Amino acid sequence: MAAPGPRLRLAVAAALLLLAGAQALAPSHRLTGRDLARLRAALERPFADLQAAFHSIVGLSNLGVRVADEKAACNFIKSNVDSSSVDSLFYAAQSIQVLSGCEVTVSNETRELLLGAVSEDSSVTQIFHAVGALSGFGLPLASQEALSALTARLSKEESVLATIQALETASYLSQQADLSGIVEEIEDLVARLDDLGGVYLQFEEGIETTALFVAATYKLSDHVGTEPAVKEDQIIQLMNAIFSKKNFETLSEAFSVACAAGSLSRNRYHLPVIIVPDGPAAVSHHQPVLRLQVTNVMSQPLTQASVKLDYAKSASTKATVLQQTAFALSGDTFELNFMNVKPASGYYDFSISVDGDKRFISNKVELKVKVSTEVGITNVDLSTVDKDQSIAPKTTRVVYPAKAKGSFTADSHQNFALSFQLIDVNSGAELIPHQTFVRLHNQKTGQEVVFVAEPDSKNVYKFELDTSERKTEFDSASGTYTLYLIVGDATLENPILWNVADVVIKFPEEDAPSTVQSKNLFVPKPEIQHLFREPEKRPPTVVSNTFTALILSPLLLLLILWIKIGANISNFSFAPSTIIFHMGHAAMLGLMYVYWTQLNMFQTLKYLAILGGVTFLAGNRMLAQKAVKRTH
Amino acid sequence: MSGAAGSGSGSGAGAAGSVGSVVRRFLVEYGSGTPSRLKVLDAYLLYVLLTGALQFGYCLGVGTFPFNSFLSGFISAVGSFILGVCLRIQINPQNKGEFQGISPERAFADFLFANTILHLVVINFVG
């Protein structure tokens, strides 16, 4: 196949671009109630050490949950804090910020230790922990110096984690310092994200790093007052990646996801909105209201928002049935009674937008809503139509769900016909469902044949059974068949299986199978007799024997001729070489005969080599002698 | 036995026109002008020719089964005929000028050797 021409490629690329621009990415993952419970359970483990305590306490606070026993937690921190370790001090300081009424006294030495850690010589992690601890304990900090140390150190450590920690550190520093350098790192980090299929965006270091990045970005942006340099689609992709992880292997991973969830549900700039239907997106007369859950990433309902239906179009006809209608808030969900506009059954494309807060992102969504209805069968006429058109067709009307009385016959003189109409019970409109089948079931043999009933131009379904046309489907098995009508569709709430009537079908006798053939595939098949290769035709033995005798006659002729010519054998000298030569030659001829009857090529060659060698030497001698004799 | 000059044409033109007289003349010339050694060889060649022709005729008559046997027999005849003709050419004293280095004995030895190989193959093929 030739490669598509450049013009076609351009068209495809343009179409893709249009599609990409037209539809913003919708969030594919979020923290449902169950996910939140799992996250909470992961964080609510008993504290193993101070770092674990920090992860649990601060993680839970990000989810908006308080620790179960705050006093015990406070005591744990106080007893486990190590005043000589900057990390330990950081965990303690951050944890007590969350717990109410928890104080840790900080000695001067500790303070000196922390201040000393804020220098170019410490790693970024050390600087981060020191600044965080100082801020957590409420100790004064020289922001400008800290910033310069941080910037200097960051230029040496290029890793993603170090940069994220730098972002967090900057969020503790005073706004007097010029934090724009650090803020620019956000953009650089965004460039380092990996795009997976256009749906996910994450660092190659993993989900934990990605989640920490999101939390740090919003923390810093809120602190500085600048919108983070992340595009809306990128935020959605980050969300998808972070919340795709439902099981957490380590406490720090759970902590990072909790921080990300917390920051995405309450920051000053971007609030992703999740719009999902409550239950299946389907309405019907029994269930006319479409319910939507409009929440943030932590499945907390955004009851302040205003939810509006931009338009609702029929998926098949693309006609707009409703537009610019508001959803009403009912408890935690937003609802709309769609059946008020009396839509025909089928699928509809809904475009819904959520407003109310400038920070909302991914607040437009496209939804496919199914409108179901119930089907009714009317004007069901069963008739036998005479093939010769001489007798008027006999028509019987049947009403669903009754069965027709008496049976109908279809044979070589008359066809059986069925016609009916399908309507929407609620609106009275004609329906064309996906499945309208007529099933004929042979009561004796268990055979069944299914036909499709087709609607004509007036949407009246017709089915006609002509025995001569259809005998192959039935295997010409005559008998009484039960006729069923099957109607089904995705948008029907009441699929129908209706035993309409009994039909006696008679096929012409000569076509009837001798026995009822059950199509059993697993019986032994008839044995195949192997046909051996026929031997070639040979002439009769008499002929070939005659020919053999005939062939020997030229030999006779030769001998006679030789005698006549006077072949000279008088010069036969009885020298040893002559005798050996002739004997050797005779032996070679004998060998040829033996080869024909018994030996194979290799054995023959072996013997031939020996005999031939002998004969050659003898013959050479003999001929040489002859030559000498000749020349003399 | 040793060569008289010229076989075939000889002195003067034969009887003009008549095929029979040409043939008779040829036979006379042949009988007198050819050494007996060559006549012996010619008899052999005639024998081989007849054998081959008979084989071919039989094959035409009753069919080619078994084909390999027919082929080997026929090729044996044809091959032997060719080798015999080669020997005759080489032995013919009139062609001495062409075959300086090859004595009649040498030619005969070659003839035997080639025949051995030919019949080895033929016996292999006859089946």
PDB file of C-alpha atoms in Angstrom, chain A residues 193-431:
ATOM      1  CA  LEU A 193       7.653  16.277  33.151  1.00  0.00           C
ATOM      2  CA  ASP A 194       7.010  13.229  30.943  1.00  0.00           C
ATOM      3  CA  ASP A 195       3.827  13.181  28.909  1.00  0.00           C
ATOM      4  CA  LEU A 196       2.312   9.712  28.835  1.00  0.00           C
ATOM      5  CA  GLY A 197      -0.199   9.332  26.037  1.00  0.00           C
ATOM      6  CA  GLY A 198      -1.491  12.864  26.472  1.00  0.00           C
ATOM      7  CA  VAL A 199      -3.360  11.707  29.575  1.00  0.00           C
ATOM      8  CA  TYR A 200      -0.732  11.597  32.296  1.00  0.00           C
ATOM      9  CA  LEU A 201       2.079  13.926  33.189  1.00  0.00           C
ATOM     10  CA  GLN A 202       4.619  12.794  35.716  1.00  0.00           C
ATOM     11  CA  PHE A 203       8.261  12.858  36.590  1.00  0.00           C
ATOM     12  CA  GLU A 204      10.285   9.818  35.749  1.00  0.00           C
ATOM     13  CA  GLU A 205      11.183   9.694  39.448  1.00  0.00           C
ATOM     14  CA  GLY A 206       7.612   8.639  40.154  1.00  0.00           C
ATOM     15  CA  ILE A 207       4.249   9.631  41.538  1.00  0.00           C
ATOM     16  CA  GLU A 208       5.624  10.721  44.904  1.00  0.00           C
ATOM     17  CA  THR A 209       7.884  13.308  43.320  1.00  0.00           C
ATOM     18  CA  THR A 210       5.088  14.506  41.049  1.00  0.00           C
ATOM     19  CA  ALA A 211       2.712  14.894  43.991  1.00  0.00           C
ATOM     20  CA  LEU A 212       5.288  16.733  46.049  1.00  0.00           C
ATOM     21  CA  PHE A 213       5.874  19.030  43.068  1.00  0.00           C
ATOM     22  CA  VAL A 214       2.191  19.915  42.843  1.00  0.00           C
ATOM     23  CA  ALA A 215       1.962  20.599  46.559  1.00  0.00           C
ATOM     24  CA  ALA A 216       5.138  22.698  46.586  1.00  0.00           C
ATOM     25  CA  THR A 217       4.108  24.660  43.495  1.00  0.00           C
ATOM     26  CA  TYR A 218       0.814  25.767  44.946  1.00  0.00           C
ATOM     27  CA  LYS A 219       2.326  26.418  48.362  1.00  0.00           C
ATOM     28  CA  LEU A 220       4.895  28.755  46.863  1.00  0.00           C
ATOM     29  CA  SER A 221       2.477  30.377  44.442  1.00  0.00           C
ATOM     30  CA  ASP A 222       0.012  31.115  47.223  1.00  0.00           C
ATOM     31  CA  HIS A 223       2.802  32.502  49.315  1.00  0.00           C
ATOM     32  CA  VAL A 224       4.205  34.741  46.592  1.00  0.00           C
ATOM     33  CA  GLY A 225       0.917  35.704  45.075  1.00  0.00           C
ATOM     34  CA  THR A 226       1.718  34.730  41.471  1.00  0.00           C
ATOM     35  CA  GLU A 227      -0.229  32.248  39.414  1.00  0.00           C
ATOM     36  CA  PRO A 228       1.905  29.170  38.808  1.00  0.00           C
ATOM     37  CA  ALA A 229       3.179  28.766  35.259  1.00  0.00           C
ATOM     38  CA  VAL A 230       1.289  25.537  34.657  1.00  0.00           C
ATOM     39  CA  LYS A 231      -1.328  25.257  31.922  1.00  0.00           C
ATOM     40  CA  GLU A 232      -4.801  23.984  32.611  1.00  0.00           C
ATOM     41  CA  ASP A 233      -4.310  20.821  30.579  1.00  0.00           C
ATOM     42  CA  GLN A 234      -1.073  20.114  32.378  1.00  0.00           C
ATOM     43  CA  ILE A 235      -2.771  20.410  35.743  1.00  0.00           C
ATOM     44  CA  ILE A 236      -5.395  17.900  34.639  1.00  0.00           C
ATOM     45  CA  GLN A 237      -2.699  15.544  33.403  1.00  0.00           C
ATOM     46  CA  LEU A 238      -0.811  15.878  36.689  1.00  0.00           C
ATOM     47  CA  MET A 239      -4.021  15.137  38.520  1.00  0.00           C
ATOM     48  CA  ASN A 240      -4.619  12.044  36.442  1.00  0.00           C
ATOM     49  CA  ALA A 241      -1.147  10.763  37.189  1.00  0.00           C
ATOM     50  CA  ILE A 242      -1.205  11.460  40.920  1.00  0.00           C
ATOM     51  CA  PHE A 243      -4.679  10.115  41.598  1.00  0.00           C
ATOM     52  CA  SER A 244      -4.197   7.058  39.440  1.00  0.00           C
ATOM     53  CA  LYS A 245      -2.303   5.509  42.323  1.00  0.00           C
ATOM     54  CA  LYS A 246      -4.824   3.875  44.618  1.00  0.00           C
ATOM     55  CA  ASN A 247      -2.570   1.750  46.786  1.00  0.00           C
ATOM     56  CA  PHE A 248       0.361   3.235  48.607  1.00  0.00           C
ATOM     57  CA  GLU A 249       3.467   1.265  49.270  1.00  0.00           C
ATOM     58  CA  THR A 250       5.135   3.692  51.638  1.00  0.00           C
ATOM     59  CA  LEU A 251       3.899   6.237  54.100  1.00  0.00           C
ATOM     60  CA  SER A 252       5.800   8.992  52.303  1.00  0.00           C
ATOM     61  CA  GLU A 253       3.935   8.173  49.086  1.00  0.00           C
ATOM     62  CA  ALA A 254       0.586   8.439  50.855  1.00  0.00           C
ATOM     63  CA  PHE A 255       1.751  11.670  52.427  1.00  0.00           C
ATOM     64  CA  SER A 256       2.716  13.135  49.060  1.00  0.00           C
ATOM     65  CA  VAL A 257      -0.652  12.259  47.488  1.00  0.00           C
ATOM     66  CA  ALA A 258      -2.479  13.717  50.482  1.00  0.00           C
ATOM     67  CA  CYS A 259      -0.488  16.964  50.157  1.00  0.00           C
ATOM     68  CA  ALA A 260      -1.250  17.147  46.451  1.00  0.00           C
ATOM     69  CA  ALA A 261      -4.952  16.513  47.070  1.00  0.00           C
ATOM     70  CA  GLY A 262      -5.035  19.153  49.732  1.00  0.00           C
ATOM     71  CA  SER A 263      -3.273  21.736  47.625  1.00  0.00           C
ATOM     72  CA  LEU A 264      -5.457  21.076  44.579  1.00  0.00           C
ATOM     73  CA  SER A 265      -8.637  21.504  46.574  1.00  0.00           C
ATOM     74  CA  ARG A 266      -7.705  24.776  48.255  1.00  0.00           C
ATOM     75  CA  ASN A 267      -5.270  27.093  46.587  1.00  0.00           C
ATOM     76  CA  ARG A 268      -5.684  30.592  45.265  1.00  0.00           C
ATOM     77  CA  TYR A 269      -5.390  29.874  41.592  1.00  0.00           C
ATOM     78  CA  HIS A 270      -6.599  26.561  40.218  1.00  0.00           C
ATOM     79  CA  LEU A 271      -9.432  24.412  41.460  1.00  0.00           C
ATOM     80  CA  PRO A 272     -10.034  21.377  39.292  1.00  0.00           C
ATOM     81  CA  VAL A 273     -13.713  20.498  39.115  1.00  0.00           C
ATOM     82  CA  ILE A 274     -14.926  16.943  38.770  1.00  0.00           C
ATOM     83  CA  ILE A 275     -18.331  16.466  37.151  1.00  0.00           C
ATOM     84  CA  VAL A 276     -19.692  12.930  37.151  1.00  0.00           C
ATOM     85  CA  PRO A 277     -23.216  11.616  36.825  1.00  0.00           C
ATOM     86  CA  ASP A 278     -24.683  10.193  39.991  1.00  0.00           C
ATOM     87  CA  GLY A 279     -25.354   6.610  38.924  1.00  0.00           C
ATOM     88  CA  PRO A 280     -25.768   5.768  35.239  1.00  0.00           C
ATOM     89  CA  ALA A 281     -26.261   8.705  32.901  1.00  0.00           C
ATOM     90  CA  ALA A 282     -29.711   7.572  31.835  1.00  0.00           C
ATOM     91  CA  VAL A 283     -33.191   8.990  32.145  1.00  0.00           C
ATOM     92  CA  SER A 284     -36.576   7.524  31.469  1.00  0.00           C
ATOM     93  CA  HIS A 285     -40.167   8.059  32.452  1.00  0.00           C
ATOM     94  CA  HIS A 286     -39.588   6.252  35.714  1.00  0.00           C
ATOM     95  CA  GLN A 287     -36.414   8.156  36.386  1.00  0.00           C
ATOM     96  CA  PRO A 288     -36.738  11.545  34.695  1.00  0.00           C
ATOM     97  CA  VAL A 289     -34.088  13.413  36.644  1.00  0.00           C
ATOM     98  CA  LEU A 290     -30.422  13.527  35.671  1.00  0.00           C
ATOM     99  CA  ARG A 291     -28.224  13.898  38.752  1.00  0.00           C
ATOM    100  CA  LEU A 292     -24.688  15.211  38.698  1.00  0.00           C
ATOM    101  CA  GLN A 293     -21.990  15.192  41.351  1.00  0.00           C
ATOM    102  CA  VAL A 294     -19.912  18.353  41.085  1.00  0.00           C
ATOM    103  CA  THR A 295     -16.921  18.076  43.416  1.00  0.00           C
ATOM    104  CA  ASN A 296     -13.314  19.031  43.877  1.00  0.00           C
ATOM    105  CA  VAL A 297     -10.516  16.502  43.668  1.00  0.00           C
ATOM    106  CA  MET A 298     -11.257  15.242  47.173  1.00  0.00           C
ATOM    107  CA  SER A 299     -14.891  14.503  46.281  1.00  0.00           C
ATOM    108  CA  GLN A 300     -16.113  17.370  48.372  1.00  0.00           C
ATOM    109  CA  PRO A 301     -19.257  18.804  46.743  1.00  0.00           C
ATOM    110  CA  LEU A 302     -18.974  22.324  45.406  1.00  0.00           C
ATOM    111  CA  THR A 303     -22.368  23.468  46.518  1.00  0.00           C
ATOM    112  CA  GLN A 304     -21.532  27.123  45.813  1.00  0.00           C
ATOM    113  CA  ALA A 305     -21.083  26.489  42.138  1.00  0.00           C
ATOM    114  CA  SER A 306     -23.674  27.148  39.490  1.00  0.00           C
ATOM    115  CA  VAL A 307     -24.087  24.283  37.060  1.00  0.00           C
ATOM    116  CA  LYS A 308     -25.550  24.963  33.667  1.00  0.00           C
ATOM    117  CA  LEU A 309     -26.491  22.877  30.689  1.00  0.00           C
ATOM    118  CA  ASP A 310     -25.036  24.620  27.631  1.00  0.00           C
ATOM    119  CA  TYR A 311     -26.828  22.397  25.160  1.00  0.00           C
ATOM    120  CA  ALA A 312     -28.266  18.934  24.766  1.00  0.00           C
ATOM    121  CA  LYS A 313     -28.127  17.539  21.246  1.00  0.00           C
ATOM    122  CA  SER A 314     -29.486  14.315  19.896  1.00  0.00           C
ATOM    123  CA  ALA A 315     -26.544  12.087  19.032  1.00  0.00           C
ATOM    124  CA  SER A 316     -28.177  10.833  15.833  1.00  0.00           C
ATOM    125  CA  THR A 317     -29.894  13.910  14.417  1.00  0.00           C
ATOM    126  CA  LYS A 318     -27.680  16.562  16.036  1.00  0.00           C
ATOM    127  CA  ALA A 319     -30.777  18.637  16.747  1.00  0.00           C
ATOM    128  CA  THR A 320     -30.624  20.711  19.931  1.00  0.00           C
ATOM    129  CA  VAL A 321     -33.441  19.774  22.285  1.00  0.00           C
ATOM    130  CA  LEU A 322     -32.490  21.955  25.235  1.00  0.00           C
ATOM    131  CA  GLN A 323     -30.047  24.722  25.927  1.00  0.00           C
ATOM    132  CA  GLN A 324     -28.941  27.169  28.592  1.00  0.00           C
ATOM    133  CA  THR A 325     -30.781  25.496  31.420  1.00  0.00           C
ATOM    134  CA  ALA A 326     -29.534  25.565  35.009  1.00  0.00           C
ATOM    135  CA  PHE A 327     -29.258  22.539  37.228  1.00  0.00           C
ATOM    136  CA  ALA A 328     -30.907  22.788  40.605  1.00  0.00           C
ATOM    137  CA  LEU A 329     -28.995  21.991  43.764  1.00  0.00           C
ATOM    138  CA  SER A 330     -30.560  19.213  45.766  1.00  0.00           C
ATOM    139  CA  GLY A 331     -28.573  18.196  48.818  1.00  0.00           C
ATOM    140  CA  ASP A 332     -25.096  17.431  47.498  1.00  0.00           C
ATOM    141  CA  THR A 333     -26.037  16.830  43.874  1.00  0.00           C
ATOM    142  CA  PHE A 334     -27.230  18.967  41.027  1.00  0.00           C
ATOM    143  CA  GLU A 335     -30.225  17.764  39.114  1.00  0.00           C
ATOM    144  CA  LEU A 336     -32.211  18.489  36.022  1.00  0.00           C
ATOM    145  CA  ASN A 337     -35.496  16.989  34.874  1.00  0.00           C
ATOM    146  CA  PHE A 338     -34.723  16.176  31.277  1.00  0.00           C
ATOM    147  CA  MET A 339     -37.972  14.406  30.517  1.00  0.00           C
ATOM    148  CA  ASN A 340     -39.772  17.753  30.729  1.00  0.00           C
ATOM    149  CA  VAL A 341     -38.766  18.460  27.165  1.00  0.00           C
ATOM    150  CA  LYS A 342     -40.196  15.098  26.108  1.00  0.00           C
ATOM    151  CA  PRO A 343     -37.145  13.866  24.236  1.00  0.00           C
ATOM    152  CA  ALA A 344     -37.382  10.932  21.862  1.00  0.00           C
ATOM    153  CA  SER A 345     -35.558   7.826  23.010  1.00  0.00           C
ATOM    154  CA  GLY A 346     -31.909   7.528  22.094  1.00  0.00           C
ATOM    155  CA  TYR A 347     -28.587   9.049  23.042  1.00  0.00           C
ATOM    156  CA  TYR A 348     -27.955  12.717  23.673  1.00  0.00           C
ATOM    157  CA  ASP A 349     -24.749  14.716  23.916  1.00  0.00           C
ATOM    158  CA  PHE A 350     -24.830  17.036  26.895  1.00  0.00           C
ATOM    159  CA  SER A 351     -22.418  19.913  27.327  1.00  0.00           C
ATOM    160  CA  ILE A 352     -22.287  21.060  30.931  1.00  0.00           C
ATOM    161  CA  SER A 353     -20.341  23.946  32.420  1.00  0.00           C
ATOM    162  CA  VAL A 354     -19.690  24.842  36.039  1.00  0.00           C
ATOM    163  CA  ASP A 355     -19.129  28.429  37.082  1.00  0.00           C
ATOM    164  CA  GLY A 356     -19.051  30.402  40.246  1.00  0.00           C
ATOM    165  CA  ASP A 357     -15.369  30.686  40.989  1.00  0.00           C
ATOM    166  CA  LYS A 358     -12.639  32.123  38.828  1.00  0.00           C
ATOM    167  CA  ARG A 359     -10.346  29.350  39.975  1.00  0.00           C
ATOM    168  CA  PHE A 360     -12.382  26.541  38.471  1.00  0.00           C
ATOM    169  CA  ILE A 361     -10.574  24.571  35.804  1.00  0.00           C
ATOM    170  CA  SER A 362     -11.765  21.598  33.744  1.00  0.00           C
ATOM    171  CA  ASN A 363     -15.200  22.981  34.423  1.00  0.00           C
ATOM    172  CA  LYS A 364     -16.711  22.056  31.057  1.00  0.00           C
ATOM    173  CA  VAL A 365     -17.595  18.488  30.339  1.00  0.00           C
ATOM    174  CA  GLU A 366     -19.299  16.482  27.582  1.00  0.00           C
ATOM    175  CA  LEU A 367     -21.595  13.736  28.730  1.00  0.00           C
ATOM    176  CA  LYS A 368     -23.511  11.091  26.810  1.00  0.00           C
ATOM    177  CA  VAL A 369     -26.953  10.610  28.297  1.00  0.00           C
ATOM    178  CA  LYS A 370     -29.298   7.809  27.345  1.00  0.00           C
ATOM    179  CA  VAL A 371     -33.042   8.338  27.227  1.00  0.00           C
ATOM    180  CA  SER A 372     -34.911   5.067  27.547  1.00  0.00           C
ATOM    181  CA  THR A 373     -38.473   4.307  26.800  1.00  0.00           C
ATOM    182  CA  GLU A 374     -40.852   1.428  26.521  1.00  0.00           C
ATOM    183  CA  VAL A 375     -41.894  -0.172  23.290  1.00  0.00           C
ATOM    184  CA  GLY A 376     -45.332  -1.310  22.310  1.00  0.00           C
ATOM    185  CA  ILE A 377     -46.298  -3.598  19.460  1.00  0.00           C
ATOM    186  CA  THR A 378     -49.409  -2.666  17.531  1.00  0.00           C
ATOM    187  CA  ASN A 379     -51.238  -3.708  14.406  1.00  0.00           C
ATOM    188  CA  VAL A 380     -49.901  -7.233  14.505  1.00  0.00           C
ATOM    189  CA  ASP A 381     -51.350  -9.085  11.501  1.00  0.00           C
ATOM    190  CA  LEU A 382     -50.704 -12.723  10.728  1.00  0.00           C
ATOM    191  CA  SER A 383     -51.804 -13.869   7.299  1.00  0.00           C
ATOM    192  CA  THR A 384     -51.452 -16.696   4.841  1.00  0.00           C
ATOM    193  CA  VAL A 385     -50.950 -15.386   1.356  1.00  0.00           C
ATOM    194  CA  ASP A 386     -51.730 -17.605  -1.566  1.00  0.00           C
ATOM    195  CA  LYS A 387     -48.914 -17.756  -4.073  1.00  0.00           C
ATOM    196  CA  ASP A 388     -51.135 -17.800  -7.073  1.00  0.00           C
ATOM    197  CA  GLN A 389     -52.960 -14.743  -5.818  1.00  0.00           C
ATOM    198  CA  SER A 390     -56.194 -16.591  -6.437  1.00  0.00           C
ATOM    199  CA  ILE A 391     -57.455 -16.663  -2.877  1.00  0.00           C
ATOM    200  CA  ALA A 392     -57.563 -13.519  -0.779  1.00  0.00           C
ATOM    201  CA  PRO A 393     -55.151 -13.537   2.123  1.00  0.00           C
ATOM    202  CA  LYS A 394     -56.585 -14.531   5.464  1.00  0.00           C
ATOM    203  CA  THR A 395     -55.529 -12.078   8.115  1.00  0.00           C
ATOM    204  CA  THR A 396     -55.683 -12.552  11.826  1.00  0.00           C
ATOM    205  CA  ARG A 397     -54.986  -9.772  14.217  1.00  0.00           C
ATOM    206  CA  VAL A 398     -53.201 -10.603  17.435  1.00  0.00           C
ATOM    207  CA  VAL A 399     -52.781  -8.387  20.429  1.00  0.00           C
ATOM    208  CA  TYR A 400     -49.634  -8.553  22.539  1.00  0.00           C
ATOM    209  CA  PRO A 401     -49.148 -10.575  24.753  1.00  0.00           C
ATOM    210  CA  ALA A 402     -51.819 -13.026  23.688  1.00  0.00           C
ATOM    211  CA  LYS A 403     -51.078 -15.897  21.369  1.00  0.00           C
ATOM    212  CA  ALA A 404     -52.922 -16.373  18.124  1.00  0.00           C
ATOM    213  CA  LYS A 405     -55.537 -19.099  18.247  1.00  0.00           C
ATOM    214  CA  GLY A 406     -55.232 -21.860  15.708  1.00  0.00           C
ATOM    215  CA  SER A 407     -52.203 -22.453  13.597  1.00  0.00           C
ATOM    216  CA  PHE A 408     -51.097 -21.125  10.260  1.00  0.00           C
ATOM    217  CA  THR A 409     -49.802 -23.147   7.388  1.00  0.00           C
ATOM    218  CA  ALA A 410     -47.024 -22.349   5.000  1.00  0.00           C
ATOM    219  CA  ASP A 411     -46.397 -24.746   2.163  1.00  0.00           C
ATOM    220  CA  SER A 412     -45.813 -24.749  -1.555  1.00  0.00           C
ATOM    221  CA  HIS A 413     -49.131 -23.019  -2.246  1.00  0.00           C
ATOM    222  CA  GLN A 414     -49.131 -20.352   0.339  1.00  0.00           C
ATOM    223  CA  ASN A 415     -46.717 -18.135   2.184  1.00  0.00           C
ATOM    224  CA  PHE A 416     -46.984 -17.004   5.733  1.00  0.00           C
ATOM    225  CA  ALA A 417     -46.728 -13.285   6.402  1.00  0.00           C
ATOM    226  CA  LEU A 418     -46.385 -11.221   9.550  1.00  0.00           C
ATOM    227  CA  SER A 419     -46.602  -7.461   9.847  1.00  0.00           C
ATOM    228  CA  PHE A 420     -46.482  -5.202  12.858  1.00  0.00           C
ATOM    229  CA  GLN A 421     -45.595  -1.758  14.057  1.00  0.00           C
ATOM    230  CA  LEU A 422     -43.439  -0.683  16.949  1.00  0.00           C
ATOM    231  CA  ILE A 423     -44.265   2.489  18.797  1.00  0.00           C
ATOM    232  CA  ASP A 424     -42.966   4.379  21.768  1.00  0.00           C
ATOM    233  CA  VAL A 425     -45.560   3.811  24.450  1.00  0.00           C
ATOM    234  CA  ASN A 426     -45.039   7.202  26.011  1.00  0.00           C
ATOM    235  CA  SER A 427     -44.914   9.437  22.980  1.00  0.00           C
ATOM    236  CA  GLY A 428     -46.690   7.399  20.345  1.00  0.00           C
ATOM    237  CA  ALA A 429     -43.844   7.918  17.878  1.00  0.00           C
ATOM    238  CA  GLU A 430     -42.715   5.036  15.676  1.00  0.00           C
ATOM    239  CA  LEU A 431     -39.599   3.229  16.821  1.00  0.00           C
TER     240      LEU A 431
END
